[in-house]
CSV table of C-alpha atoms in Angstrom, one decimal:
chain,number,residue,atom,x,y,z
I,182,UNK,CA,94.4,104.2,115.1
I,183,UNK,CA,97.3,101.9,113.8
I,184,UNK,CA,100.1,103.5,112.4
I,185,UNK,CA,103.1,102.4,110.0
I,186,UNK,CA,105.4,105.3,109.4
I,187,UNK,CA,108.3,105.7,107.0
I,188,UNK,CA,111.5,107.9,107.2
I,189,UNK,CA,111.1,109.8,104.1
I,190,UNK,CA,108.9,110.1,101.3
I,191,UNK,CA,111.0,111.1,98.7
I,192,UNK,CA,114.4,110.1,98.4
I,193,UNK,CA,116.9,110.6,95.3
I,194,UNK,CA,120.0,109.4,95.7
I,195,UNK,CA,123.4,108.2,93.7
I,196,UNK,CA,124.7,105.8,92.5
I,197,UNK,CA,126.5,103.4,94.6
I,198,UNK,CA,125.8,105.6,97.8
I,199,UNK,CA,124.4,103.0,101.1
I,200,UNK,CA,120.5,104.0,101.5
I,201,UNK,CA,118.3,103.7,104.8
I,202,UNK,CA,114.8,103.3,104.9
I,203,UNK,CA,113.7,103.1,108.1
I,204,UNK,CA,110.3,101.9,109.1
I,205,UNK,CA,108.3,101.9,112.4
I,206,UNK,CA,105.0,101.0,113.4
I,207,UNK,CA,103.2,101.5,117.0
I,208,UNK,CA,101.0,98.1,117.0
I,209,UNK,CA,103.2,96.0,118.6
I,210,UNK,CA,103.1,93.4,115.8
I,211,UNK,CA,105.7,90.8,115.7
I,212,UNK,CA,105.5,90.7,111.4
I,213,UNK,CA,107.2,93.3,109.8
I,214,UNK,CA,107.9,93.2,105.6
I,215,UNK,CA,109.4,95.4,103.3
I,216,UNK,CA,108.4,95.7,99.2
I,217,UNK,CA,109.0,97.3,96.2
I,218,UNK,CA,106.4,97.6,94.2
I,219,UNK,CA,106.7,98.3,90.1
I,220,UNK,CA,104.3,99.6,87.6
I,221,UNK,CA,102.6,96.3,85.9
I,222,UNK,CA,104.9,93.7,88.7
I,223,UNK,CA,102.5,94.4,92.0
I,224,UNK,CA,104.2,94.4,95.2
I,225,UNK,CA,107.4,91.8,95.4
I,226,UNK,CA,108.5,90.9,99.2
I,227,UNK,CA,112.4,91.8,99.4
I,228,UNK,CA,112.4,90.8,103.0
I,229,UNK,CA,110.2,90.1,106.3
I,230,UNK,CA,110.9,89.6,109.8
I,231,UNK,CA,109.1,87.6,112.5
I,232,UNK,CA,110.9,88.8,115.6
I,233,UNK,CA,113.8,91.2,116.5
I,234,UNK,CA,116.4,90.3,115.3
I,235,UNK,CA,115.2,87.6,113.0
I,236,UNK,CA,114.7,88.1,108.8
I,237,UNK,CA,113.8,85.9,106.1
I,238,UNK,CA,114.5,86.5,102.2
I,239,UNK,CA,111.7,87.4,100.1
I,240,UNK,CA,111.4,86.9,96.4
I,241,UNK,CA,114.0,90.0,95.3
I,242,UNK,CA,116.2,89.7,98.6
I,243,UNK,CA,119.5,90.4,95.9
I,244,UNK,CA,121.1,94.1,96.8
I,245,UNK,CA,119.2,94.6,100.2
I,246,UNK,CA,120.1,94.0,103.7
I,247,UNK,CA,117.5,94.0,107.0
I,248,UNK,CA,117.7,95.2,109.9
I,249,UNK,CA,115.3,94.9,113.0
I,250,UNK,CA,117.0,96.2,116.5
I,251,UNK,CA,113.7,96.1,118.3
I,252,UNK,CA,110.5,95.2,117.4
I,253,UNK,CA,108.7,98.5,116.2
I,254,UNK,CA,111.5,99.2,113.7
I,255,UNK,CA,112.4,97.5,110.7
I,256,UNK,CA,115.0,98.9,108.2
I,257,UNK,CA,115.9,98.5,104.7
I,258,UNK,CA,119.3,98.7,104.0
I,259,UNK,CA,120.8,99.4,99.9
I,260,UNK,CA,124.3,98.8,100.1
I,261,UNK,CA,125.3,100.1,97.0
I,262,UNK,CA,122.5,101.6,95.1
I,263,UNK,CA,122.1,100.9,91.4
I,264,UNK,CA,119.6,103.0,89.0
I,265,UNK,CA,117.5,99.6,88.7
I,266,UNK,CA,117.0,99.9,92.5
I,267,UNK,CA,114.7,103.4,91.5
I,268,UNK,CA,111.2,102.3,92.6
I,269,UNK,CA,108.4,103.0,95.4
I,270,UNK,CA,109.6,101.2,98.6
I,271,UNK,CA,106.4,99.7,101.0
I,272,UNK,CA,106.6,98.9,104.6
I,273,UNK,CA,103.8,96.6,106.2
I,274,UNK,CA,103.3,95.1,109.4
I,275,UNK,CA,101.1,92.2,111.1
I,276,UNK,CA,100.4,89.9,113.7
I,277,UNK,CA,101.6,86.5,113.3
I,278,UNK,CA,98.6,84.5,113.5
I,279,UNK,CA,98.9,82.2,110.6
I,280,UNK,CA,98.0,85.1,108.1
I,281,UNK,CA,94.7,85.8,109.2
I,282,UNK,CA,95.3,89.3,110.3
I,283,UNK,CA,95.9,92.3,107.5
I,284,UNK,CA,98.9,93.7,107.1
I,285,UNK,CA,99.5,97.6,107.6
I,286,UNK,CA,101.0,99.5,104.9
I,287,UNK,CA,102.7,102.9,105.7
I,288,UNK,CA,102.7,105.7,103.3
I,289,UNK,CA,105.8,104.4,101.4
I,290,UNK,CA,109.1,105.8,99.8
I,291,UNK,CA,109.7,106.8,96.4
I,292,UNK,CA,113.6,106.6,95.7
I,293,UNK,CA,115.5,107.4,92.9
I,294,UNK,CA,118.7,106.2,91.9
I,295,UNK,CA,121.1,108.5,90.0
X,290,UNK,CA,103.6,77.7,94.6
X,291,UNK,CA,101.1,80.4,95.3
X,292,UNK,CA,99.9,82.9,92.8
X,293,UNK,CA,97.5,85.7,92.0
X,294,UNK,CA,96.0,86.8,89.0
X,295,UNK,CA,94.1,90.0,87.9
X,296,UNK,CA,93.6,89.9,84.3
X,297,UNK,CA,92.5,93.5,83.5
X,298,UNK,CA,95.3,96.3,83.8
X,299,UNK,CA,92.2,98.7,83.9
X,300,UNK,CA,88.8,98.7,84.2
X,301,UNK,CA,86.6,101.4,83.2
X,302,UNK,CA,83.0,102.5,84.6
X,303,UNK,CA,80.8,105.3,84.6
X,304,UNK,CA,79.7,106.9,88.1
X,305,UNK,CA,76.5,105.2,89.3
X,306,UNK,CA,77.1,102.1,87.5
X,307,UNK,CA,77.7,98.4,89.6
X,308,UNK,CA,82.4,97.4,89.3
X,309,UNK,CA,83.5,94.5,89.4
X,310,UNK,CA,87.7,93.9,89.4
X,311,UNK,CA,88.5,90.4,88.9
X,312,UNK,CA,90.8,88.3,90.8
X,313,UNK,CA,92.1,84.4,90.6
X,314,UNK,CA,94.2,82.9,93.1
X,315,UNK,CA,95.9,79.5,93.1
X,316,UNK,CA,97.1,77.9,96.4
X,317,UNK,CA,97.5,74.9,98.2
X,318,UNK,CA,95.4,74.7,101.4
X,319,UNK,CA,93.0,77.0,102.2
X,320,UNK,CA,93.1,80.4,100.8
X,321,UNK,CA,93.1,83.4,102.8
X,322,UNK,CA,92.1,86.4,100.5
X,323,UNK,CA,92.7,90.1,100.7
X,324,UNK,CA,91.7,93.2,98.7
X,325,UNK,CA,93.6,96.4,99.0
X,326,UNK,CA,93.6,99.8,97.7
X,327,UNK,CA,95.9,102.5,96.6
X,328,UNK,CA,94.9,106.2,96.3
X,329,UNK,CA,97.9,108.1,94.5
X,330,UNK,CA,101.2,108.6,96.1
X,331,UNK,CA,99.8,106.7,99.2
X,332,UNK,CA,100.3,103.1,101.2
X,333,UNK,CA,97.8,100.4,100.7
X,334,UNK,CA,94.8,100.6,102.4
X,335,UNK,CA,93.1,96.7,103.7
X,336,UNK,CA,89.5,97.2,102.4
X,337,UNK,CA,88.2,93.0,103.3
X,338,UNK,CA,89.0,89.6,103.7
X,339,UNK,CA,88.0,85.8,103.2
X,340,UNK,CA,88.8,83.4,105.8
X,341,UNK,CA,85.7,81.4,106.1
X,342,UNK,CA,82.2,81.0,106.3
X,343,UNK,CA,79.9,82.9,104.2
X,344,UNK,CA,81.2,83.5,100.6
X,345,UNK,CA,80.0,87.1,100.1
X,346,UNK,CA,82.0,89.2,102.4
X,347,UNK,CA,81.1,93.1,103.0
X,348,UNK,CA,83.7,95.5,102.9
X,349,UNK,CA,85.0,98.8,103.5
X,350,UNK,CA,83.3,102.0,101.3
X,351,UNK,CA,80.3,99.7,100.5
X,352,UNK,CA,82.4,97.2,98.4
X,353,UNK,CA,81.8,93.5,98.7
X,354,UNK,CA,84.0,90.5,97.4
X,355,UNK,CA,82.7,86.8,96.5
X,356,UNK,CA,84.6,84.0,96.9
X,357,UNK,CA,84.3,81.2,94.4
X,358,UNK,CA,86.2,78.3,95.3
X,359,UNK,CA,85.2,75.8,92.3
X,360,UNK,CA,86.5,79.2,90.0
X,361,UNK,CA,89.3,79.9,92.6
X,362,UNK,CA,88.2,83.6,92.2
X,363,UNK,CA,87.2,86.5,94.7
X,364,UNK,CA,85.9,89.2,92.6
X,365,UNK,CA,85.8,92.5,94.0
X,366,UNK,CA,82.3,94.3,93.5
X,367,UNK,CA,80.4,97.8,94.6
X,368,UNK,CA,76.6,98.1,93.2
X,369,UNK,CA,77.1,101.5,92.2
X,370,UNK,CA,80.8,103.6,91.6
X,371,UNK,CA,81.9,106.8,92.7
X,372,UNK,CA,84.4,108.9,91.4
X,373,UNK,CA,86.2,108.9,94.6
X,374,UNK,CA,86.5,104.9,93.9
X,375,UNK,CA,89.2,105.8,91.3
X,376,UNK,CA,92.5,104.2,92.1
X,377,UNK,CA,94.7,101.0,92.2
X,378,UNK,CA,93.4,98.0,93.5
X,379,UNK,CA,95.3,95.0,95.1
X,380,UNK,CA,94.0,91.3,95.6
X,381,UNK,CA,96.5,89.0,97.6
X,382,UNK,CA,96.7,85.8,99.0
X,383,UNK,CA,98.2,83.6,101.4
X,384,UNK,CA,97.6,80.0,102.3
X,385,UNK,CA,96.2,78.5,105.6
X,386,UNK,CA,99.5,76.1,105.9
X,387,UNK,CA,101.8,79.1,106.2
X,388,UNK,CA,102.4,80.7,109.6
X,389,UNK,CA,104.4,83.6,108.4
X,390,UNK,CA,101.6,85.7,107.4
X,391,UNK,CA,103.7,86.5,104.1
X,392,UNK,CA,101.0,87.5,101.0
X,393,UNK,CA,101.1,87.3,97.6
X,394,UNK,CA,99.6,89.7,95.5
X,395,UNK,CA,98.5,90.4,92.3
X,396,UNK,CA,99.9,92.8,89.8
X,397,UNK,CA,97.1,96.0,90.1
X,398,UNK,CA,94.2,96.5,88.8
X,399,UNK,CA,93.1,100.4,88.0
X,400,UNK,CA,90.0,101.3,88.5
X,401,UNK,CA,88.7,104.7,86.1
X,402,UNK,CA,85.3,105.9,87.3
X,403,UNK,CA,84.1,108.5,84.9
X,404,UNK,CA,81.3,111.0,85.9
């Protein structure tokens, strides 16, 4: 069965403290993305990656960072966390072949800034 | 530049009766279409797709979605609701021209299935 795991499920932190979620998935899939989704907004893409070591901005890139090491992990990255930052973070992965193929949500993060 | 509508924040139904949660899409190229759900506190679940061929496509948990391409819809459907159906539905999108498997997805639909 395909599996996307995230670090933590619950996360509160402070203000202008550096947060890591980390994200790993067991499918081998070269496409890895990370969201935020917001009550009444959907899901908004922050970032995605197509191969280790390679990221592309999403819609909300602004106050995040990437970083993908090797291919099953795929971590966001809050430099400074801000109170507007508080949200429900999604992790997703897929196979490449020009979108045809679901992505793979794990169980997400809630994190609150302080 | 690709977008996804769902029009209704909630839809209400009583258990037994046939759901429908609406969904329009604009792209350029052909659409790929997704429906997704979201029990509480939990990731999104893939539940079916369009990529081509025939327009009604068959789903998981006996839902069905039609797509509609003179409406640019794909309307989620199940003959008859369950209680269990109760929860936050996703349509997305993403376009035949892109090779980055990126989606774009609506902003929620919730679905309230009284008994």
């Amino acid at each position: 069965d395909v599996k996307v795991t995230q670090s933590s499920r619950y996360l509160v932190k402070r203000t202008g403290e550096k947060v890591f979620l980390e994200c790993v998935q067991d499918m081998d899939h070269e496409n890895m993305f990370w969201y935020r989704q917001d009550p009444g907004l959907g899901l908004r893409l922050i970032y995605f990656s197509y191969d280790v070591k390679m990221k592309e901005k999403g819609d909300i890139p602004e106050g995040y960072s990437v970083s993908r090491e090797k291919k099953e992990r795929f971590s966001l990255i809050l430099e400074s966390a801000s109170t507007n930052q508080t949200s429900m973070y999604l992790c997703a992965s897929s196979t490449p072949y020009r979108g045809l193929n679901e992505q793979y949500f794990g169980p997400g993060t809630r994190l609150t800034v302080t | 530049a690709q977008s996804v509508a769902q029009p209704e924040d909630q839809v209400n139904v009583a258990e037994g009766n046939p759901l429908t949660v609406k969904c329009t899409y604009s792209v350029s190229g052909n659409p790929y279409l997704f429906w997704y759900v979201q029990y509480p506190n939990r990731g999104l679940q893939f539940l079916l797709k369009y990529i081509t061929g025939d327009n009604l496509v068959k789903g998981s948990y006996g839902f069905e979605a039609e797509f509609n391409k003179s409406q640019t819809s794909f309307h989620l459907k199940k003959p008859s609701a369950l209680v269990s159906d109760s929860a936050l539905y996703f349509c997305a999108v993403s376009s035949g021209s892109s090779n980055t498997g990126k989606l774009i997805f609506g902003q929620g639909t919730t679905l309230q299935v009284k008994p």
